[in-house]
């Protein structure tokens, strides 16, 4: 596993460190976790209790930390709009087969109607598009029924807030995407780690620790807080554009499991990443995706996978501002385990 040491290297940007502040060191590649960051399976089970939001918004709650996006939070986010510039965070899934798409490529059927028999002119054109919501290249928000409580499997399948995992051919009975509200506005924060470290992208298997997130806060002049939607850029799409696809579901930079208490303390509403948020491999025996395993069924925090943050990163760097208003609608797929995440960030 690689140990990341984030160096504060963008002196021309707002929030850059003072000259007398030494940069964080870059650590060499090492195998295994340091003792300070090691997380065991036993610790993960303890965190299932210690970090839980079950019952916080009542026994019938199906929105989890989306409850933190209050009208007051939305109004505060509106005040972040100064330039009137908007960018999308969505990436449509690939049509061509690729190792990171998970063999769930998009397909389109097109046809023409009302063709004039004399001129051959088409009055209207139609199409039908199909794709997997959890495609490895499609930006989507996970529903809270997507992951069950890890430590109870396989004996019991329990999801967020103690709901049984009732699944059938119609999807999730509880905590489906259509039960999680329809539209949201809140403060968004971009964490741009390649910018912070002065690289094009973080290498695969690079862990991101809480200290790295706090280094970014200091650089950007922000503090992540309750009800925020936080987006972690590691440079996946920049790397893919230069070197081609790789199996990002198996080898990717991302959050280390030791970040979990920090995320609970900051009380965020949504966590987004360019892949699955988890560093892969996770480094925690028996827990392939510990960030997913705790945030979704324990904390009730929706995750956004495969977010596209390249345009957002360029605009934020140009404006030297990494907080913005973020807005999105939820495609209310009955029983759905996810929804396309077509969010818009507005500065």
CSV table of C-alpha atoms in Angstrom, one decimal:
chain,number,residue,atom,x,y,z
A,1,UNK,CA,0.0,0.0,0.0
A,2,UNK,CA,1.2,3.5,-0.8
A,3,UNK,CA,1.4,6.1,2.0
A,4,UNK,CA,0.4,9.5,0.8
A,5,UNK,CA,2.1,12.6,2.2
A,6,UNK,CA,0.3,15.6,0.8
A,7,UNK,CA,2.6,18.5,-0.1
A,8,UNK,CA,1.1,22.0,-0.2
A,9,UNK,CA,2.5,23.2,-3.5
A,10,UNK,CA,0.3,25.8,-5.1
A,11,UNK,CA,1.7,29.0,-3.7
A,12,UNK,CA,-0.2,31.2,-6.2
A,13,UNK,CA,-3.6,30.1,-5.1
A,14,UNK,CA,-5.7,31.5,-2.3
A,15,UNK,CA,-5.3,29.5,0.8
A,16,UNK,CA,-1.8,28.5,0.0
A,17,UNK,CA,0.4,28.0,3.1
A,18,UNK,CA,2.5,30.7,4.6
A,19,UNK,CA,6.2,30.7,3.7
A,20,UNK,CA,7.2,29.6,7.2
A,21,UNK,CA,4.9,26.6,7.2
A,22,UNK,CA,6.8,23.5,6.1
A,23,UNK,CA,5.0,21.3,3.5
A,24,UNK,CA,3.9,17.8,4.5
A,25,UNK,CA,6.5,15.3,3.4
A,26,UNK,CA,6.0,13.0,0.5
A,27,UNK,CA,6.3,9.5,1.8
A,28,UNK,CA,7.9,6.7,-0.3
A,29,UNK,CA,5.9,3.7,-1.4
A,30,UNK,CA,5.6,1.2,1.5
A,31,UNK,CA,3.8,-2.1,2.0
A,32,UNK,CA,1.1,-2.3,4.6
A,33,UNK,CA,-0.4,0.3,6.9
A,34,UNK,CA,1.5,2.3,9.5
A,35,UNK,CA,0.5,1.3,13.1
A,36,UNK,CA,-1.2,4.7,13.5
A,37,UNK,CA,-3.6,4.0,10.7
A,38,UNK,CA,-4.2,0.3,10.9
A,39,UNK,CA,-7.8,-0.7,11.0
A,40,UNK,CA,-8.9,-4.3,12.0
A,41,UNK,CA,-12.1,-6.2,11.3
A,42,UNK,CA,-12.8,-6.0,15.0
A,43,UNK,CA,-12.5,-2.2,14.9
A,44,UNK,CA,-14.9,-2.1,12.0
A,45,UNK,CA,-17.5,-4.1,14.0
A,46,UNK,CA,-17.1,-1.6,16.9
A,47,UNK,CA,-17.6,1.3,14.5
A,48,UNK,CA,-20.9,-0.2,13.4
A,49,UNK,CA,-22.2,0.7,16.8
A,50,UNK,CA,-20.1,3.8,17.6
A,51,UNK,CA,-20.7,5.6,14.3
A,52,UNK,CA,-24.4,4.7,13.8
A,53,UNK,CA,-27.1,7.2,12.9
A,54,UNK,CA,-29.9,4.6,13.5
A,55,UNK,CA,-32.9,6.3,15.1
A,56,UNK,CA,-31.4,9.8,14.9
A,57,UNK,CA,-34.3,10.9,12.7
A,58,UNK,CA,-36.8,8.5,14.0
A,59,UNK,CA,-37.5,4.8,13.5
A,60,UNK,CA,-39.2,5.3,10.1
A,61,UNK,CA,-36.4,7.4,8.6
A,62,UNK,CA,-35.4,6.5,5.0
A,63,UNK,CA,-33.3,9.6,4.1
A,64,UNK,CA,-30.4,9.3,6.4
A,65,UNK,CA,-27.9,12.2,6.4
A,66,UNK,CA,-29.9,13.8,3.6
A,67,UNK,CA,-32.0,15.1,6.6
A,68,UNK,CA,-29.0,17.4,7.3
A,69,UNK,CA,-29.8,19.4,4.2
A,70,UNK,CA,-32.3,21.7,5.8
A,71,UNK,CA,-34.0,24.8,4.3
A,72,UNK,CA,-31.5,26.9,6.2
A,73,UNK,CA,-28.6,24.9,4.7
A,74,UNK,CA,-30.0,25.4,1.2
A,75,UNK,CA,-30.4,29.1,1.8
A,76,UNK,CA,-26.8,29.4,3.0
A,77,UNK,CA,-25.7,27.5,-0.1
A,78,UNK,CA,-27.5,30.0,-2.3
A,79,UNK,CA,-25.3,32.8,-0.9
A,80,UNK,CA,-22.2,31.1,-2.3
A,81,UNK,CA,-23.4,31.9,-5.9
A,82,UNK,CA,-21.4,35.0,-7.0
A,83,UNK,CA,-20.3,34.5,-10.6
A,84,UNK,CA,-23.3,32.6,-11.9
A,85,UNK,CA,-21.1,29.9,-13.5
A,86,UNK,CA,-22.4,26.3,-13.5
A,87,UNK,CA,-20.7,23.0,-14.3
A,88,UNK,CA,-21.9,19.4,-14.3
A,89,UNK,CA,-20.6,16.6,-12.2
A,90,UNK,CA,-22.1,13.8,-14.3
A,91,UNK,CA,-20.5,11.4,-16.6
A,92,UNK,CA,-22.6,9.2,-18.9
A,93,UNK,CA,-21.6,5.6,-19.1
A,94,UNK,CA,-19.4,4.4,-22.0
A,95,UNK,CA,-20.9,2.6,-25.0
A,96,UNK,CA,-17.7,0.7,-25.7
A,97,UNK,CA,-16.6,-2.2,-23.6
A,98,UNK,CA,-13.9,-1.3,-21.0
A,99,UNK,CA,-12.3,-3.0,-18.1
A,100,UNK,CA,-13.6,-0.3,-15.7
A,101,UNK,CA,-17.2,-0.4,-17.0
A,102,UNK,CA,-18.1,-3.7,-15.3
A,103,UNK,CA,-19.5,-5.2,-18.5
A,104,UNK,CA,-22.6,-3.0,-18.2
A,105,UNK,CA,-22.3,-0.7,-21.2
A,106,UNK,CA,-24.9,1.7,-22.3
A,107,UNK,CA,-27.0,0.8,-25.3
A,108,UNK,CA,-29.2,3.0,-27.5
A,109,UNK,CA,-31.9,2.1,-30.0
A,110,UNK,CA,-33.0,4.8,-32.4
A,111,UNK,CA,-35.8,5.1,-34.9
A,112,UNK,CA,-37.6,7.6,-37.1
A,113,UNK,CA,-41.3,8.3,-37.2
A,114,UNK,CA,-43.6,10.2,-39.5
A,115,UNK,CA,-41.4,10.0,-42.6
A,116,UNK,CA,-42.9,11.9,-45.5
A,117,UNK,CA,-43.4,9.4,-48.3
A,118,UNK,CA,-42.7,11.9,-51.0
A,119,UNK,CA,-39.7,13.9,-49.7
A,120,UNK,CA,-38.3,11.3,-47.2
A,121,UNK,CA,-38.0,14.0,-44.6
A,122,UNK,CA,-38.3,12.9,-41.0
A,123,UNK,CA,-40.8,14.7,-38.9
A,124,UNK,CA,-39.5,13.2,-35.6
A,125,UNK,CA,-36.7,11.1,-34.2
A,126,UNK,CA,-36.9,8.8,-31.2
A,127,UNK,CA,-34.5,6.8,-29.1
A,128,UNK,CA,-34.4,4.5,-26.1
A,129,UNK,CA,-31.4,4.4,-23.9
A,130,UNK,CA,-30.5,1.6,-21.4
A,131,UNK,CA,-27.6,1.4,-19.0
A,132,UNK,CA,-26.8,0.0,-15.5
A,133,UNK,CA,-27.2,2.5,-12.7
A,134,UNK,CA,-24.1,0.9,-11.0
A,135,UNK,CA,-22.0,0.8,-14.2
A,136,UNK,CA,-18.3,1.5,-13.4
A,137,UNK,CA,-18.2,4.6,-15.6
A,138,UNK,CA,-21.7,6.1,-14.8
A,139,UNK,CA,-22.0,8.8,-12.2
A,140,UNK,CA,-24.7,7.6,-9.8
A,141,UNK,CA,-25.9,8.0,-6.2
A,142,UNK,CA,-26.3,4.8,-4.2
A,143,UNK,CA,-29.6,4.2,-2.4
A,144,UNK,CA,-29.5,3.3,1.3
A,145,UNK,CA,-30.7,-0.2,0.5
A,146,UNK,CA,-27.5,-0.8,-1.6
A,147,UNK,CA,-25.4,-2.2,1.2
A,148,UNK,CA,-26.4,-4.4,4.2
A,149,UNK,CA,-24.7,-4.4,7.6
A,150,UNK,CA,-21.5,-6.4,7.0
A,151,UNK,CA,-21.1,-8.0,10.5
A,152,UNK,CA,-24.6,-9.6,10.4
A,153,UNK,CA,-24.1,-11.3,7.0
A,154,UNK,CA,-24.9,-14.0,6.0
A,155,UNK,CA,-27.2,-14.9,9.0
A,156,UNK,CA,-29.2,-11.6,8.8
A,157,UNK,CA,-29.6,-9.1,6.0
A,158,UNK,CA,-30.2,-5.7,7.7
A,159,UNK,CA,-29.9,-2.3,6.1
A,160,UNK,CA,-29.8,1.3,7.5
A,161,UNK,CA,-32.0,2.2,10.5
A,162,UNK,CA,-32.6,-1.5,11.2
A,163,UNK,CA,-34.8,-2.2,8.1
A,164,UNK,CA,-34.8,-5.8,6.9
A,165,UNK,CA,-33.3,-6.1,3.4
A,166,UNK,CA,-36.5,-6.9,1.6
A,167,UNK,CA,-35.6,-7.5,-2.0
A,168,UNK,CA,-37.6,-9.0,-4.8
A,169,UNK,CA,-38.0,-8.6,-8.5
A,170,UNK,CA,-39.4,-5.1,-8.0
A,171,UNK,CA,-36.3,-4.0,-6.1
A,172,UNK,CA,-35.9,-2.7,-2.6
A,173,UNK,CA,-39.1,-2.4,-0.5
A,174,UNK,CA,-37.4,0.0,2.0
A,175,UNK,CA,-34.6,2.6,1.6
A,176,UNK,CA,-34.9,2.6,-2.2
A,177,UNK,CA,-33.8,5.6,-4.1
A,178,UNK,CA,-37.4,6.8,-4.6
A,179,UNK,CA,-37.8,7.0,-0.8
A,180,UNK,CA,-34.8,9.4,-0.4
A,181,UNK,CA,-36.5,12.6,-1.5
A,182,UNK,CA,-36.7,14.3,-4.9
A,183,UNK,CA,-34.4,17.3,-5.0
A,184,UNK,CA,-31.6,18.9,-2.9
A,185,UNK,CA,-29.6,22.1,-2.7
A,186,UNK,CA,-26.6,22.4,-0.3
A,187,UNK,CA,-23.0,23.5,0.0
A,188,UNK,CA,-20.6,21.5,-2.0
A,189,UNK,CA,-16.9,21.2,-1.3
A,190,UNK,CA,-14.3,19.8,-3.8
A,191,UNK,CA,-11.2,18.2,-2.3
A,192,UNK,CA,-8.7,18.3,-5.2
A,193,UNK,CA,-5.8,16.1,-4.0
A,194,UNK,CA,-3.8,16.1,-7.3
A,195,UNK,CA,-3.8,19.9,-7.1
A,196,UNK,CA,-2.6,19.8,-3.5
A,197,UNK,CA,0.2,17.4,-4.2
A,198,UNK,CA,1.3,18.8,-7.5
A,199,UNK,CA,0.7,15.7,-9.6
A,200,UNK,CA,-1.7,14.8,-12.4
A,201,UNK,CA,-3.3,12.0,-10.4
A,202,UNK,CA,-2.8,9.9,-7.3
A,203,UNK,CA,-1.4,6.4,-8.0
A,204,UNK,CA,-3.6,3.3,-7.5
A,205,UNK,CA,-3.7,2.0,-3.9
A,206,UNK,CA,-2.9,5.4,-2.5
A,207,UNK,CA,-4.6,5.8,0.9
A,208,UNK,CA,-6.1,9.2,1.9
A,209,UNK,CA,-6.1,9.9,5.6
A,210,UNK,CA,-7.9,12.4,7.8
A,211,UNK,CA,-4.8,14.5,8.1
A,212,UNK,CA,-4.7,14.8,4.3
A,213,UNK,CA,-8.3,16.1,4.3
A,214,UNK,CA,-7.4,18.6,7.0
A,215,UNK,CA,-4.4,19.7,4.9
A,216,UNK,CA,-6.8,20.4,2.1
A,217,UNK,CA,-9.1,22.4,4.3
A,218,UNK,CA,-6.1,24.6,5.4
A,219,UNK,CA,-5.1,25.0,1.8
A,220,UNK,CA,-8.5,25.8,0.5
A,221,UNK,CA,-9.6,27.9,3.5
A,222,UNK,CA,-12.7,25.8,4.1
A,223,UNK,CA,-14.0,23.6,6.9
A,224,UNK,CA,-16.2,20.6,6.0
A,225,UNK,CA,-19.3,20.6,8.2
A,226,UNK,CA,-22.8,19.3,8.8
A,227,UNK,CA,-25.0,18.9,5.7
A,228,UNK,CA,-22.2,19.4,3.2
A,229,UNK,CA,-21.8,17.4,0.0
A,230,UNK,CA,-18.1,16.5,-0.3
A,231,UNK,CA,-16.4,15.4,-3.5
A,232,UNK,CA,-13.0,13.8,-3.6
A,233,UNK,CA,-10.9,14.2,-6.7
A,234,UNK,CA,-8.0,11.8,-7.1
A,235,UNK,CA,-7.4,12.2,-10.9
A,236,UNK,CA,-9.1,9.1,-12.2
A,237,UNK,CA,-10.4,10.6,-15.4
A,238,UNK,CA,-7.2,12.6,-16.0
A,239,UNK,CA,-5.3,9.3,-15.8
A,240,UNK,CA,-7.8,7.4,-17.9
A,241,UNK,CA,-7.6,10.1,-20.7
A,242,UNK,CA,-3.8,9.7,-20.9
A,243,UNK,CA,-3.2,6.0,-20.2
A,244,UNK,CA,-6.5,4.3,-20.9
A,245,UNK,CA,-8.9,2.4,-18.6
A,246,UNK,CA,-7.9,0.1,-15.9
A,247,UNK,CA,-9.8,-2.0,-13.3
A,248,UNK,CA,-10.5,1.0,-11.0
A,249,UNK,CA,-12.9,-1.2,-8.9
A,250,UNK,CA,-9.9,-3.3,-7.8
A,251,UNK,CA,-7.0,-0.8,-7.7
A,252,UNK,CA,-7.7,2.8,-7.0
A,253,UNK,CA,-6.7,5.6,-4.6
A,254,UNK,CA,-9.3,6.5,-2.1
A,255,UNK,CA,-10.2,7.1,1.5
A,256,UNK,CA,-8.5,4.8,4.1
A,257,UNK,CA,-10.8,3.1,6.6
A,258,UNK,CA,-9.3,5.1,9.4
A,259,UNK,CA,-11.1,8.2,8.0
A,260,UNK,CA,-14.5,6.9,9.1
A,261,UNK,CA,-14.7,8.5,12.6
A,262,UNK,CA,-13.6,11.8,11.0
A,263,UNK,CA,-16.5,11.6,8.5
A,264,UNK,CA,-19.0,10.9,11.2
A,265,UNK,CA,-17.7,13.8,13.3
A,266,UNK,CA,-18.0,16.2,10.4
A,267,UNK,CA,-21.6,15.0,9.8
A,268,UNK,CA,-21.6,15.3,6.0
A,269,UNK,CA,-24.7,14.7,4.0
A,270,UNK,CA,-23.2,13.1,0.9
A,271,UNK,CA,-19.8,11.8,-0.1
A,272,UNK,CA,-18.8,11.6,-3.8
A,273,UNK,CA,-15.7,10.2,-5.5
A,274,UNK,CA,-14.4,9.5,-9.0
A,275,UNK,CA,-14.5,5.8,-8.2
A,276,UNK,CA,-16.0,4.0,-5.2
A,277,UNK,CA,-14.5,6.4,-2.5
A,278,UNK,CA,-12.7,3.4,-0.8
A,279,UNK,CA,-9.1,2.9,-1.4
A,280,UNK,CA,-8.8,-0.4,-3.3
A,281,UNK,CA,-7.7,-2.9,-2.0
A,282,UNK,CA,-9.0,-1.6,1.3
A,283,UNK,CA,-6.3,-3.1,3.6
A,284,UNK,CA,-9.0,-4.3,6.1
A,285,UNK,CA,-9.3,-8.1,6.2
A,286,UNK,CA,-12.8,-9.2,5.4
A,287,UNK,CA,-14.0,-5.7,4.5
A,288,UNK,CA,-13.6,-5.1,0.8
A,289,UNK,CA,-15.2,-1.6,0.9
A,290,UNK,CA,-15.2,-0.3,4.5
A,291,UNK,CA,-16.3,3.2,3.5
A,292,UNK,CA,-19.3,1.8,1.8
A,293,UNK,CA,-19.9,-0.7,4.6
A,294,UNK,CA,-20.2,2.1,7.2
A,295,UNK,CA,-21.5,5.1,5.4
A,296,UNK,CA,-24.4,3.5,3.7
A,297,UNK,CA,-26.0,1.0,6.2
A,298,UNK,CA,-24.6,2.5,9.5
A,299,UNK,CA,-24.4,6.3,9.0
A,300,UNK,CA,-27.1,6.5,6.3
A,301,UNK,CA,-24.9,8.6,4.1
A,302,UNK,CA,-25.5,8.2,0.3
A,303,UNK,CA,-22.4,7.8,-1.8
A,304,UNK,CA,-21.8,9.2,-5.3
A,305,UNK,CA,-19.7,6.8,-7.4
A,306,UNK,CA,-17.8,7.7,-10.6
A,307,UNK,CA,-18.3,11.4,-10.3
A,308,UNK,CA,-16.8,13.5,-13.0
A,309,UNK,CA,-14.9,16.4,-11.4
A,310,UNK,CA,-12.6,17.6,-14.1
A,311,UNK,CA,-14.6,20.6,-15.2
A,312,UNK,CA,-15.4,21.4,-11.6
A,313,UNK,CA,-11.7,21.3,-10.6
A,314,UNK,CA,-10.7,23.6,-13.5
A,315,UNK,CA,-13.3,26.2,-12.6
A,316,UNK,CA,-12.6,26.0,-8.9
A,317,UNK,CA,-8.9,26.5,-9.5
A,318,UNK,CA,-9.5,29.4,-11.8
A,319,UNK,CA,-11.7,31.1,-9.2
A,320,UNK,CA,-9.5,29.9,-6.3
A,321,UNK,CA,-12.6,28.8,-4.6
A,322,UNK,CA,-13.5,25.2,-3.7
A,323,UNK,CA,-16.9,25.7,-2.1
A,324,UNK,CA,-20.1,26.2,-4.2
A,325,UNK,CA,-23.8,25.6,-4.3
A,326,UNK,CA,-24.6,22.1,-5.4
A,327,UNK,CA,-28.0,21.0,-6.6
A,328,UNK,CA,-29.4,17.8,-7.9
A,329,UNK,CA,-32.7,15.9,-8.5
A,330,UNK,CA,-33.2,12.2,-7.6
A,331,UNK,CA,-34.5,10.0,-10.4
A,332,UNK,CA,-37.2,8.3,-8.4
A,333,UNK,CA,-36.8,4.8,-9.8
A,334,UNK,CA,-39.3,2.6,-7.9
A,335,UNK,CA,-37.4,0.2,-5.8
A,336,UNK,CA,-34.1,1.4,-7.2
A,337,UNK,CA,-30.7,0.8,-5.7
A,338,UNK,CA,-29.3,3.9,-7.3
A,339,UNK,CA,-30.0,7.0,-9.4
A,340,UNK,CA,-28.0,8.8,-12.1
A,341,UNK,CA,-26.4,11.8,-10.3
A,342,UNK,CA,-26.8,14.7,-12.6
A,343,UNK,CA,-25.7,17.4,-10.2
A,344,UNK,CA,-24.8,21.0,-11.1
A,345,UNK,CA,-22.2,23.0,-9.1
A,346,UNK,CA,-22.8,26.8,-9.3
A,347,UNK,CA,-20.2,29.4,-8.3
